Structures are given as C-alpha cells and as structure tokens.
JSON list of C-alpha atoms in Angstrom, two decimals:
[
{"chain": "J", "resi": 1, "resn": "UNK", "atom": "CA", "xyz": [0.00, 0.00, 0.00]},
{"chain": "J", "resi": 2, "resn": "UNK", "atom": "CA", "xyz": [1.43, 3.36, -1.05]},
{"chain": "J", "resi": 3, "resn": "UNK", "atom": "CA", "xyz": [0.47, 5.09, 2.23]},
{"chain": "J", "resi": 4, "resn": "UNK", "atom": "CA", "xyz": [2.35, 2.47, 4.26]},
{"chain": "J", "resi": 5, "resn": "UNK", "atom": "CA", "xyz": [5.49, 2.88, 2.11]},
{"chain": "J", "resi": 6, "resn": "UNK", "atom": "CA", "xyz": [5.38, 6.66, 2.58]},
{"chain": "J", "resi": 7, "resn": "UNK", "atom": "CA", "xyz": [5.15, 6.19, 6.35]},
{"chain": "J", "resi": 8, "resn": "UNK", "atom": "CA", "xyz": [8.24, 3.96, 6.39]},
{"chain": "J", "resi": 9, "resn": "UNK", "atom": "CA", "xyz": [10.25, 6.45, 4.31]},
{"chain": "J", "resi": 10, "resn": "UNK", "atom": "CA", "xyz": [9.25, 9.41, 6.46]},
{"chain": "J", "resi": 11, "resn": "UNK", "atom": "CA", "xyz": [10.10, 7.57, 9.68]},
{"chain": "J", "resi": 12, "resn": "UNK", "atom": "CA", "xyz": [13.57, 6.80, 8.32]},
{"chain": "J", "resi": 13, "resn": "UNK", "atom": "CA", "xyz": [14.14, 10.43, 7.33]},
{"chain": "J", "resi": 14, "resn": "UNK", "atom": "CA", "xyz": [12.98, 11.74, 10.69]},
{"chain": "J", "resi": 15, "resn": "UNK", "atom": "CA", "xyz": [15.21, 9.28, 12.52]},
{"chain": "J", "resi": 16, "resn": "UNK", "atom": "CA", "xyz": [18.29, 11.06, 11.18]},
{"chain": "J", "resi": 17, "resn": "UNK", "atom": "CA", "xyz": [17.35, 14.48, 12.56]},
{"chain": "J", "resi": 18, "resn": "UNK", "atom": "CA", "xyz": [15.23, 13.79, 15.63]},
{"chain": "J", "resi": 19, "resn": "UNK", "atom": "CA", "xyz": [18.20, 13.62, 18.04]},
{"chain": "J", "resi": 20, "resn": "UNK", "atom": "CA", "xyz": [18.76, 17.38, 17.69]},
{"chain": "J", "resi": 21, "resn": "UNK", "atom": "CA", "xyz": [15.06, 18.29, 18.11]},
{"chain": "J", "resi": 22, "resn": "UNK", "atom": "CA", "xyz": [14.01, 20.14, 21.31]},
{"chain": "J", "resi": 23, "resn": "UNK", "atom": "CA", "xyz": [11.98, 17.94, 23.65]},
{"chain": "J", "resi": 24, "resn": "UNK", "atom": "CA", "xyz": [8.24, 18.60, 24.07]},
{"chain": "J", "resi": 25, "resn": "UNK", "atom": "CA", "xyz": [7.12, 17.31, 27.48]},
{"chain": "J", "resi": 26, "resn": "UNK", "atom": "CA", "xyz": [3.44, 16.48, 27.89]},
{"chain": "J", "resi": 27, "resn": "UNK", "atom": "CA", "xyz": [1.68, 17.88, 30.97]},
{"chain": "J", "resi": 28, "resn": "UNK", "atom": "CA", "xyz": [-1.78, 17.39, 32.48]},
{"chain": "J", "resi": 29, "resn": "UNK", "atom": "CA", "xyz": [-4.26, 19.68, 30.70]},
{"chain": "J", "resi": 30, "resn": "UNK", "atom": "CA", "xyz": [-2.36, 19.77, 27.38]},
{"chain": "J", "resi": 31, "resn": "UNK", "atom": "CA", "xyz": [-4.54, 19.55, 24.26]},
{"chain": "J", "resi": 32, "resn": "UNK", "atom": "CA", "xyz": [-3.01, 17.83, 21.23]},
{"chain": "J", "resi": 33, "resn": "UNK", "atom": "CA", "xyz": [-4.61, 18.55, 17.86]},
{"chain": "J", "resi": 34, "resn": "UNK", "atom": "CA", "xyz": [-3.65, 16.34, 14.92]},
{"chain": "J", "resi": 35, "resn": "UNK", "atom": "CA", "xyz": [-4.56, 16.54, 11.23]},
{"chain": "J", "resi": 36, "resn": "UNK", "atom": "CA", "xyz": [-4.05, 13.23, 9.47]},
{"chain": "J", "resi": 37, "resn": "UNK", "atom": "CA", "xyz": [-4.57, 11.61, 6.11]},
{"chain": "J", "resi": 38, "resn": "UNK", "atom": "CA", "xyz": [-6.12, 8.22, 6.81]},
{"chain": "J", "resi": 39, "resn": "UNK", "atom": "CA", "xyz": [-6.67, 5.12, 4.74]},
{"chain": "J", "resi": 40, "resn": "UNK", "atom": "CA", "xyz": [-9.63, 3.00, 5.89]},
{"chain": "J", "resi": 41, "resn": "UNK", "atom": "CA", "xyz": [-8.94, -0.57, 4.79]},
{"chain": "J", "resi": 42, "resn": "UNK", "atom": "CA", "xyz": [-11.91, -2.90, 5.53]},
{"chain": "J", "resi": 43, "resn": "UNK", "atom": "CA", "xyz": [-11.04, -6.44, 6.59]},
{"chain": "J", "resi": 44, "resn": "UNK", "atom": "CA", "xyz": [-14.54, -7.42, 5.56]},
{"chain": "J", "resi": 45, "resn": "UNK", "atom": "CA", "xyz": [-16.34, -10.70, 6.07]},
{"chain": "J", "resi": 46, "resn": "UNK", "atom": "CA", "xyz": [-20.00, -10.94, 5.14]},
{"chain": "J", "resi": 47, "resn": "UNK", "atom": "CA", "xyz": [-22.95, -13.26, 5.49]},
{"chain": "J", "resi": 48, "resn": "UNK", "atom": "CA", "xyz": [-24.43, -14.71, 2.35]},
{"chain": "J", "resi": 49, "resn": "UNK", "atom": "CA", "xyz": [-26.75, -12.29, 0.57]},
{"chain": "J", "resi": 50, "resn": "UNK", "atom": "CA", "xyz": [-30.37, -13.12, 1.36]},
{"chain": "J", "resi": 51, "resn": "UNK", "atom": "CA", "xyz": [-33.09, -12.47, -1.26]},
{"chain": "J", "resi": 52, "resn": "UNK", "atom": "CA", "xyz": [-36.67, -12.70, 0.02]},
{"chain": "J", "resi": 53, "resn": "UNK", "atom": "CA", "xyz": [-35.41, -14.86, 2.89]},
{"chain": "J", "resi": 54, "resn": "UNK", "atom": "CA", "xyz": [-33.40, -17.28, 0.72]},
{"chain": "J", "resi": 55, "resn": "UNK", "atom": "CA", "xyz": [-29.65, -17.25, 1.38]},
{"chain": "J", "resi": 56, "resn": "UNK", "atom": "CA", "xyz": [-27.64, -17.23, -1.86]},
{"chain": "J", "resi": 57, "resn": "UNK", "atom": "CA", "xyz": [-24.34, -18.02, -0.13]},
{"chain": "J", "resi": 58, "resn": "UNK", "atom": "CA", "xyz": [-22.68, -15.22, -2.14]},
{"chain": "J", "resi": 59, "resn": "UNK", "atom": "CA", "xyz": [-20.91, -12.55, -0.09]},
{"chain": "J", "resi": 60, "resn": "UNK", "atom": "CA", "xyz": [-20.48, -8.78, -0.41]},
{"chain": "J", "resi": 61, "resn": "UNK", "atom": "CA", "xyz": [-17.35, -6.68, 0.07]},
{"chain": "J", "resi": 62, "resn": "UNK", "atom": "CA", "xyz": [-16.56, -3.07, 0.99]},
{"chain": "J", "resi": 63, "resn": "UNK", "atom": "CA", "xyz": [-13.84, -1.02, -0.74]},
{"chain": "J", "resi": 64, "resn": "UNK", "atom": "CA", "xyz": [-11.24, 1.20, 0.99]},
{"chain": "J", "resi": 65, "resn": "UNK", "atom": "CA", "xyz": [-11.09, 5.01, 1.07]},
{"chain": "J", "resi": 66, "resn": "UNK", "atom": "CA", "xyz": [-8.53, 7.70, 1.85]},
{"chain": "J", "resi": 67, "resn": "UNK", "atom": "CA", "xyz": [-9.67, 10.95, 3.48]},
{"chain": "J", "resi": 68, "resn": "UNK", "atom": "CA", "xyz": [-8.52, 13.72, 5.86]},
{"chain": "J", "resi": 69, "resn": "UNK", "atom": "CA", "xyz": [-9.14, 13.31, 9.58]},
{"chain": "J", "resi": 70, "resn": "UNK", "atom": "CA", "xyz": [-9.02, 15.62, 12.60]},
{"chain": "J", "resi": 71, "resn": "UNK", "atom": "CA", "xyz": [-8.48, 14.39, 16.13]},
{"chain": "J", "resi": 72, "resn": "UNK", "atom": "CA", "xyz": [-8.13, 15.89, 19.60]},
{"chain": "J", "resi": 73, "resn": "UNK", "atom": "CA", "xyz": [-6.33, 14.45, 22.63]},
{"chain": "J", "resi": 74, "resn": "UNK", "atom": "CA", "xyz": [-6.79, 15.83, 26.14]},
{"chain": "J", "resi": 75, "resn": "UNK", "atom": "CA", "xyz": [-3.97, 14.85, 28.48]},
{"chain": "J", "resi": 76, "resn": "UNK", "atom": "CA", "xyz": [-5.47, 13.74, 31.80]},
{"chain": "J", "resi": 77, "resn": "UNK", "atom": "CA", "xyz": [-1.94, 13.60, 33.18]},
{"chain": "J", "resi": 78, "resn": "UNK", "atom": "CA", "xyz": [1.53, 13.16, 31.71]},
{"chain": "J", "resi": 79, "resn": "UNK", "atom": "CA", "xyz": [1.03, 9.54, 30.60]},
{"chain": "J", "resi": 80, "resn": "UNK", "atom": "CA", "xyz": [-2.74, 9.29, 30.05]},
{"chain": "J", "resi": 81, "resn": "UNK", "atom": "CA", "xyz": [-4.87, 11.02, 27.42]},
{"chain": "J", "resi": 82, "resn": "UNK", "atom": "CA", "xyz": [-8.32, 10.82, 25.84]},
{"chain": "J", "resi": 83, "resn": "UNK", "atom": "CA", "xyz": [-8.48, 11.01, 22.03]},
{"chain": "J", "resi": 84, "resn": "UNK", "atom": "CA", "xyz": [-11.57, 11.74, 19.91]},
{"chain": "J", "resi": 85, "resn": "UNK", "atom": "CA", "xyz": [-11.33, 11.33, 16.13]},
{"chain": "J", "resi": 86, "resn": "UNK", "atom": "CA", "xyz": [-13.60, 13.14, 13.68]},
{"chain": "J", "resi": 87, "resn": "UNK", "atom": "CA", "xyz": [-13.76, 12.10, 10.02]},
{"chain": "J", "resi": 88, "resn": "UNK", "atom": "CA", "xyz": [-15.99, 10.57, 7.42]},
{"chain": "J", "resi": 89, "resn": "UNK", "atom": "CA", "xyz": [-15.27, 8.25, 4.52]},
{"chain": "J", "resi": 90, "resn": "UNK", "atom": "CA", "xyz": [-17.15, 6.97, 1.45]},
{"chain": "J", "resi": 91, "resn": "UNK", "atom": "CA", "xyz": [-17.38, 3.31, 0.46]},
{"chain": "J", "resi": 92, "resn": "UNK", "atom": "CA", "xyz": [-18.85, 1.15, -2.28]},
{"chain": "J", "resi": 93, "resn": "UNK", "atom": "CA", "xyz": [-20.39, -2.25, -1.61]},
{"chain": "J", "resi": 94, "resn": "UNK", "atom": "CA", "xyz": [-19.87, -4.89, -4.30]},
{"chain": "J", "resi": 95, "resn": "UNK", "atom": "CA", "xyz": [-20.85, -8.51, -4.94]},
{"chain": "J", "resi": 96, "resn": "UNK", "atom": "CA", "xyz": [-20.32, -11.21, -7.55]},
{"chain": "J", "resi": 97, "resn": "UNK", "atom": "CA", "xyz": [-24.02, -12.15, -7.32]},
{"chain": "J", "resi": 98, "resn": "UNK", "atom": "CA", "xyz": [-25.36, -12.33, -10.86]},
{"chain": "J", "resi": 99, "resn": "UNK", "atom": "CA", "xyz": [-22.32, -10.35, -12.06]},
{"chain": "J", "resi": 100, "resn": "UNK", "atom": "CA", "xyz": [-23.83, -7.22, -10.46]},
{"chain": "J", "resi": 101, "resn": "UNK", "atom": "CA", "xyz": [-20.55, -5.69, -9.23]},
{"chain": "J", "resi": 102, "resn": "UNK", "atom": "CA", "xyz": [-21.20, -2.48, -7.30]},
{"chain": "J", "resi": 103, "resn": "UNK", "atom": "CA", "xyz": [-24.63, -2.58, -5.65]},
{"chain": "J", "resi": 104, "resn": "UNK", "atom": "CA", "xyz": [-24.52, 0.26, -3.09]},
{"chain": "J", "resi": 105, "resn": "UNK", "atom": "CA", "xyz": [-22.57, 3.22, -1.78]},
{"chain": "J", "resi": 106, "resn": "UNK", "atom": "CA", "xyz": [-22.57, 4.88, 1.62]},
{"chain": "J", "resi": 107, "resn": "UNK", "atom": "CA", "xyz": [-20.89, 7.57, 3.66]},
{"chain": "J", "resi": 108, "resn": "UNK", "atom": "CA", "xyz": [-19.57, 6.63, 7.08]},
{"chain": "J", "resi": 109, "resn": "UNK", "atom": "CA", "xyz": [-19.22, 8.84, 10.17]},
{"chain": "J", "resi": 110, "resn": "UNK", "atom": "CA", "xyz": [-17.28, 6.85, 12.81]},
{"chain": "J", "resi": 111, "resn": "UNK", "atom": "CA", "xyz": [-16.50, 9.01, 15.90]},
{"chain": "J", "resi": 112, "resn": "UNK", "atom": "CA", "xyz": [-14.11, 7.00, 18.07]},
{"chain": "J", "resi": 113, "resn": "UNK", "atom": "CA", "xyz": [-13.01, 7.72, 21.65]},
{"chain": "J", "resi": 114, "resn": "UNK", "atom": "CA", "xyz": [-9.88, 6.03, 22.99]},
{"chain": "J", "resi": 115, "resn": "UNK", "atom": "CA", "xyz": [-7.98, 6.14, 26.27]},
{"chain": "J", "resi": 116, "resn": "UNK", "atom": "CA", "xyz": [-4.28, 6.36, 25.46]},
{"chain": "J", "resi": 117, "resn": "UNK", "atom": "CA", "xyz": [-1.15, 5.54, 27.44]},
{"chain": "J", "resi": 118, "resn": "UNK", "atom": "CA", "xyz": [1.90, 7.59, 26.36]},
{"chain": "J", "resi": 119, "resn": "UNK", "atom": "CA", "xyz": [5.12, 5.77, 27.25]},
{"chain": "J", "resi": 120, "resn": "UNK", "atom": "CA", "xyz": [7.70, 8.58, 27.11]},
{"chain": "J", "resi": 121, "resn": "UNK", "atom": "CA", "xyz": [6.09, 11.99, 27.79]},
{"chain": "J", "resi": 122, "resn": "UNK", "atom": "CA", "xyz": [9.52, 13.67, 28.18]},
{"chain": "J", "resi": 123, "resn": "UNK", "atom": "CA", "xyz": [11.06, 12.28, 24.99]},
{"chain": "J", "resi": 124, "resn": "UNK", "atom": "CA", "xyz": [11.05, 13.69, 21.46]},
{"chain": "J", "resi": 125, "resn": "UNK", "atom": "CA", "xyz": [9.75, 10.27, 20.29]},
{"chain": "J", "resi": 126, "resn": "UNK", "atom": "CA", "xyz": [6.56, 9.38, 22.19]},
{"chain": "J", "resi": 127, "resn": "UNK", "atom": "CA", "xyz": [4.89, 6.04, 21.38]},
{"chain": "J", "resi": 128, "resn": "UNK", "atom": "CA", "xyz": [1.41, 5.29, 22.69]},
{"chain": "J", "resi": 129, "resn": "UNK", "atom": "CA", "xyz": [-1.25, 2.59, 22.85]},
{"chain": "J", "resi": 130, "resn": "UNK", "atom": "CA", "xyz": [-4.97, 3.16, 23.12]},
{"chain": "J", "resi": 131, "resn": "UNK", "atom": "CA", "xyz": [-8.28, 1.35, 23.46]},
{"chain": "J", "resi": 132, "resn": "UNK", "atom": "CA", "xyz": [-11.84, 2.59, 23.43]},
{"chain": "J", "resi": 133, "resn": "UNK", "atom": "CA", "xyz": [-15.24, 2.59, 21.80]},
{"chain": "J", "resi": 134, "resn": "UNK", "atom": "CA", "xyz": [-16.59, 3.44, 18.34]},
{"chain": "J", "resi": 135, "resn": "UNK", "atom": "CA", "xyz": [-20.01, 4.53, 17.14]},
{"chain": "J", "resi": 136, "resn": "UNK", "atom": "CA", "xyz": [-20.55, 4.41, 13.37]},
{"chain": "J", "resi": 137, "resn": "UNK", "atom": "CA", "xyz": [-23.37, 6.19, 11.55]},
{"chain": "J", "resi": 138, "resn": "UNK", "atom": "CA", "xyz": [-24.06, 5.33, 7.89]},
{"chain": "J", "resi": 139, "resn": "UNK", "atom": "CA", "xyz": [-25.66, 8.12, 5.87]},
{"chain": "J", "resi": 140, "resn": "UNK", "atom": "CA", "xyz": [-26.43, 9.19, 2.30]},
{"chain": "J", "resi": 141, "resn": "UNK", "atom": "CA", "xyz": [-26.63, 5.50, 1.37]},
{"chain": "J", "resi": 142, "resn": "UNK", "atom": "CA", "xyz": [-27.70, 4.70, -2.20]},
{"chain": "J", "resi": 143, "resn": "UNK", "atom": "CA", "xyz": [-28.56, 1.64, -4.26]},
{"chain": "J", "resi": 144, "resn": "UNK", "atom": "CA", "xyz": [-26.30, 1.28, -7.30]},
{"chain": "J", "resi": 145, "resn": "UNK", "atom": "CA", "xyz": [-25.88, -0.77, -10.46]},
{"chain": "J", "resi": 146, "resn": "UNK", "atom": "CA", "xyz": [-28.28, -3.53, -11.39]},
{"chain": "J", "resi": 147, "resn": "UNK", "atom": "CA", "xyz": [-30.22, -3.25, -8.11]},
{"chain": "J", "resi": 148, "resn": "UNK", "atom": "CA", "xyz": [-31.09, 0.41, -8.70]},
{"chain": "J", "resi": 149, "resn": "UNK", "atom": "CA", "xyz": [-34.72, 0.01, -9.79]},
{"chain": "J", "resi": 150, "resn": "UNK", "atom": "CA", "xyz": [-37.32, 2.82, -9.48]},
{"chain": "J", "resi": 151, "resn": "UNK", "atom": "CA", "xyz": [-38.16, 3.30, -5.81]},
{"chain": "J", "resi": 152, "resn": "UNK", "atom": "CA", "xyz": [-35.16, 1.27, -4.64]},
{"chain": "J", "resi": 153, "resn": "UNK", "atom": "CA", "xyz": [-34.04, 2.08, -1.11]},
{"chain": "J", "resi": 154, "resn": "UNK", "atom": "CA", "xyz": [-31.26, 0.98, 1.23]},
{"chain": "J", "resi": 155, "resn": "UNK", "atom": "CA", "xyz": [-30.98, 1.18, 5.00]},
{"chain": "J", "resi": 156, "resn": "UNK", "atom": "CA", "xyz": [-27.77, 0.38, 6.92]},
{"chain": "J", "resi": 157, "resn": "UNK", "atom": "CA", "xyz": [-28.01, -0.01, 10.70]},
{"chain": "J", "resi": 158, "resn": "UNK", "atom": "CA", "xyz": [-25.70, 2.07, 12.88]},
{"chain": "J", "resi": 159, "resn": "UNK", "atom": "CA", "xyz": [-22.94, 0.18, 14.67]},
{"chain": "J", "resi": 160, "resn": "UNK", "atom": "CA", "xyz": [-21.26, 0.15, 18.10]},
{"chain": "J", "resi": 161, "resn": "UNK", "atom": "CA", "xyz": [-17.91, -1.57, 18.63]},
{"chain": "J", "resi": 162, "resn": "UNK", "atom": "CA", "xyz": [-14.52, -1.55, 20.32]},
{"chain": "J", "resi": 163, "resn": "UNK", "atom": "CA", "xyz": [-11.37, 0.11, 18.98]},
{"chain": "J", "resi": 164, "resn": "UNK", "atom": "CA", "xyz": [-7.63, -0.36, 19.54]},
{"chain": "J", "resi": 165, "resn": "UNK", "atom": "CA", "xyz": [-4.74, 1.80, 18.38]},
{"chain": "J", "resi": 166, "resn": "UNK", "atom": "CA", "xyz": [-0.97, 2.22, 18.37]},
{"chain": "J", "resi": 167, "resn": "UNK", "atom": "CA", "xyz": [0.98, 5.26, 17.30]},
{"chain": "J", "resi": 168, "resn": "UNK", "atom": "CA", "xyz": [3.89, 7.60, 17.82]},
{"chain": "J", "resi": 169, "resn": "UNK", "atom": "CA", "xyz": [4.44, 11.36, 17.97]},
{"chain": "J", "resi": 170, "resn": "UNK", "atom": "CA", "xyz": [7.84, 12.60, 16.75]},
{"chain": "J", "resi": 171, "resn": "UNK", "atom": "CA", "xyz": [8.86, 16.19, 17.55]},
{"chain": "J", "resi": 172, "resn": "UNK", "atom": "CA", "xyz": [9.58, 18.74, 14.85]},
{"chain": "J", "resi": 173, "resn": "UNK", "atom": "CA", "xyz": [10.07, 21.57, 17.39]},
{"chain": "J", "resi": 174, "resn": "UNK", "atom": "CA", "xyz": [8.77, 22.49, 20.86]},
{"chain": "J", "resi": 175, "resn": "UNK", "atom": "CA", "xyz": [5.13, 22.70, 19.71]},
{"chain": "J", "resi": 176, "resn": "UNK", "atom": "CA", "xyz": [4.77, 20.76, 16.46]},
{"chain": "J", "resi": 177, "resn": "UNK", "atom": "CA", "xyz": [5.16, 17.03, 15.85]},
{"chain": "J", "resi": 178, "resn": "UNK", "atom": "CA", "xyz": [4.63, 14.39, 13.18]},
{"chain": "J", "resi": 179, "resn": "UNK", "atom": "CA", "xyz": [2.21, 11.57, 13.96]},
{"chain": "J", "resi": 180, "resn": "UNK", "atom": "CA", "xyz": [1.88, 7.99, 12.74]},
{"chain": "J", "resi": 181, "resn": "UNK", "atom": "CA", "xyz": [-1.16, 6.00, 13.88]},
{"chain": "J", "resi": 182, "resn": "UNK", "atom": "CA", "xyz": [-2.89, 2.71, 13.19]},
{"chain": "J", "resi": 183, "resn": "UNK", "atom": "CA", "xyz": [-6.28, 1.63, 14.52]},
{"chain": "J", "resi": 184, "resn": "UNK", "atom": "CA", "xyz": [-8.45, -1.46, 14.41]},
{"chain": "J", "resi": 185, "resn": "UNK", "atom": "CA", "xyz": [-12.15, -0.61, 14.68]},
{"chain": "J", "resi": 186, "resn": "UNK", "atom": "CA", "xyz": [-14.96, -3.12, 15.16]},
{"chain": "J", "resi": 187, "resn": "UNK", "atom": "CA", "xyz": [-17.66, -1.97, 12.69]},
{"chain": "J", "resi": 188, "resn": "UNK", "atom": "CA", "xyz": [-20.52, -4.01, 11.28]},
{"chain": "J", "resi": 189, "resn": "UNK", "atom": "CA", "xyz": [-22.83, -2.95, 8.46]},
{"chain": "J", "resi": 190, "resn": "UNK", "atom": "CA", "xyz": [-26.22, -4.69, 8.37]},
{"chain": "J", "resi": 191, "resn": "UNK", "atom": "CA", "xyz": [-27.76, -3.59, 5.06]},
{"chain": "J", "resi": 192, "resn": "UNK", "atom": "CA", "xyz": [-31.35, -3.93, 3.89]},
{"chain": "J", "resi": 193, "resn": "UNK", "atom": "CA", "xyz": [-32.20, -3.17, 0.23]},
{"chain": "J", "resi": 194, "resn": "UNK", "atom": "CA", "xyz": [-35.73, -2.97, -1.11]},
{"chain": "J", "resi": 195, "resn": "UNK", "atom": "CA", "xyz": [-36.17, -2.80, -4.87]},
{"chain": "J", "resi": 196, "resn": "UNK", "atom": "CA", "xyz": [-39.22, -4.98, -5.40]},
{"chain": "J", "resi": 197, "resn": "UNK", "atom": "CA", "xyz": [-37.37, -7.77, -3.64]},
{"chain": "J", "resi": 198, "resn": "UNK", "atom": "CA", "xyz": [-36.13, -7.77, -0.05]},
{"chain": "J", "resi": 199, "resn": "UNK", "atom": "CA", "xyz": [-32.33, -8.11, 0.00]},
{"chain": "J", "resi": 200, "resn": "UNK", "atom": "CA", "xyz": [-30.31, -8.40, 3.19]},
{"chain": "J", "resi": 201, "resn": "UNK", "atom": "CA", "xyz": [-26.60, -8.77, 3.95]},
{"chain": "J", "resi": 202, "resn": "UNK", "atom": "CA", "xyz": [-24.59, -8.42, 7.15]},
{"chain": "J", "resi": 203, "resn": "UNK", "atom": "CA", "xyz": [-20.98, -7.28, 6.66]},
{"chain": "J", "resi": 204, "resn": "UNK", "atom": "CA", "xyz": [-18.33, -7.35, 9.39]},
{"chain": "J", "resi": 205, "resn": "UNK", "atom": "CA", "xyz": [-16.32, -4.37, 8.06]},
{"chain": "J", "resi": 206, "resn": "UNK", "atom": "CA", "xyz": [-13.75, -4.12, 10.91]},
{"chain": "J", "resi": 207, "resn": "UNK", "atom": "CA", "xyz": [-11.27, -1.83, 9.13]},
{"chain": "J", "resi": 208, "resn": "UNK", "atom": "CA", "xyz": [-7.62, -1.18, 9.84]},
{"chain": "J", "resi": 209, "resn": "UNK", "atom": "CA", "xyz": [-7.14, 2.59, 9.70]},
{"chain": "J", "resi": 210, "resn": "UNK", "atom": "CA", "xyz": [-3.65, 3.79, 8.72]},
{"chain": "J", "resi": 211, "resn": "UNK", "atom": "CA", "xyz": [-2.86, 7.44, 9.43]},
{"chain": "J", "resi": 212, "resn": "UNK", "atom": "CA", "xyz": [-0.06, 9.94, 8.94]},
{"chain": "J", "resi": 213, "resn": "UNK", "atom": "CA", "xyz": [-0.22, 13.61, 9.85]},
{"chain": "J", "resi": 214, "resn": "UNK", "atom": "CA", "xyz": [1.05, 16.57, 11.79]},
{"chain": "J", "resi": 215, "resn": "UNK", "atom": "CA", "xyz": [0.00, 17.80, 15.22]},
{"chain": "J", "resi": 216, "resn": "UNK", "atom": "CA", "xyz": [0.39, 20.69, 17.62]},
{"chain": "J", "resi": 217, "resn": "UNK", "atom": "CA", "xyz": [0.25, 20.98, 21.39]},
{"chain": "J", "resi": 218, "resn": "UNK", "atom": "CA", "xyz": [-1.87, 23.73, 22.97]}
]
C-alpha cells in the first residue's frame, strides 16, 4: 500500500534528525490537535446475501477510502490522554451475485473515543497505545448498479464496537510534531435493500485505519 510505504520512508528520514530536536514534554491539561490523512482498509467478512429470505451463499465486500481526519487528545496527566477522532469516509459495496458488481454506496461517520497511554512523555519520540469505543453512523446510502430500480431504497443499521490503536508522535520543534497512527475498529454494516425484492446482507467491516499527519500541542 502506497500510504504504508510513505510512512516507512518518512520515519527513516525523521530518525536522522530527531536527536537534535528540542523535547516537548506532555503535561496534564495539554490539548493535542492532529490533522491526518487516513486510509480505511476494511477487513470485511460478510454473510451470504439473502433475497426474500433465501440465502444465496454469495458474499459482499466493501472497498477502501482515503480521506482527511481531525483528532483531539486531552492529556489527563503526563502519561494518560483521551483522544476523539472526527472524520468521514465513502465506500462502495460490491458482490459477484449475478455479475452485479457495485450494488450500493454509503458515507460513514465513525466518531471513536480512545484512552491512550503515552510511554515517554519527556522524549522527542513518544509512542502510545490506546483502546476505546466506536459509534458508526451510515448516511447518504444509495442503491447502485443492477439493483437500482425505481423506488429502490437501502438502510444500513448504525454500529457500536470496540477500537484499539498504536501510534507515535515525533517532535519537529517544541510545539509541532509528526504523527503515525494505526487503529483497528470493530464496525458491522447490516444492510437492507428494497427494490421490489427484499435483500439483506450483514458485513463485518472491521477496518484497519492507517494514518499519517502533523500535530500541535496547545
């Protein structure tokens, strides 16, 4: 994946210069604001598509998307922080059923709150781990392709799930830093399509979210 290769190259370049960078020490009450580019890579696994109650045994899949993201971390104390991420992505749903290909599209709003532990708050390289909860809202969903008959409609149930993350902040100066972050988010998409027939599929999306960005302490 191109984003992953760029992350590796940037880490190597930063490693040469980071020794001379002034140290930013986290303190209780600090607010960290990060702007990232994220790639949402679904590790999808779906039930068989059901048509009028009959299971076809054929699965559906969800494509990936790359979008900007904004997140905020409030440092409860030097090692512990709470992070809230704000972003949305757009995804197509596809299937091999009847050679239909793309059958739906949706936008996804997945606010995620994690409790982070920062291992080295006094260092200019500060790795962290986090765990928390995700709520995902699907909106502006549309039926596409061969299923898009007059009056066709799709509904995707909102999802609650757990989230885990790992990342690192690397100082650029006393206020700014580069951030690398990866998350696993438990998201399921239970979709119901009505187009004269009743079509149902449950997809365990569970994406890995790769992120790279820049942040500032306030």
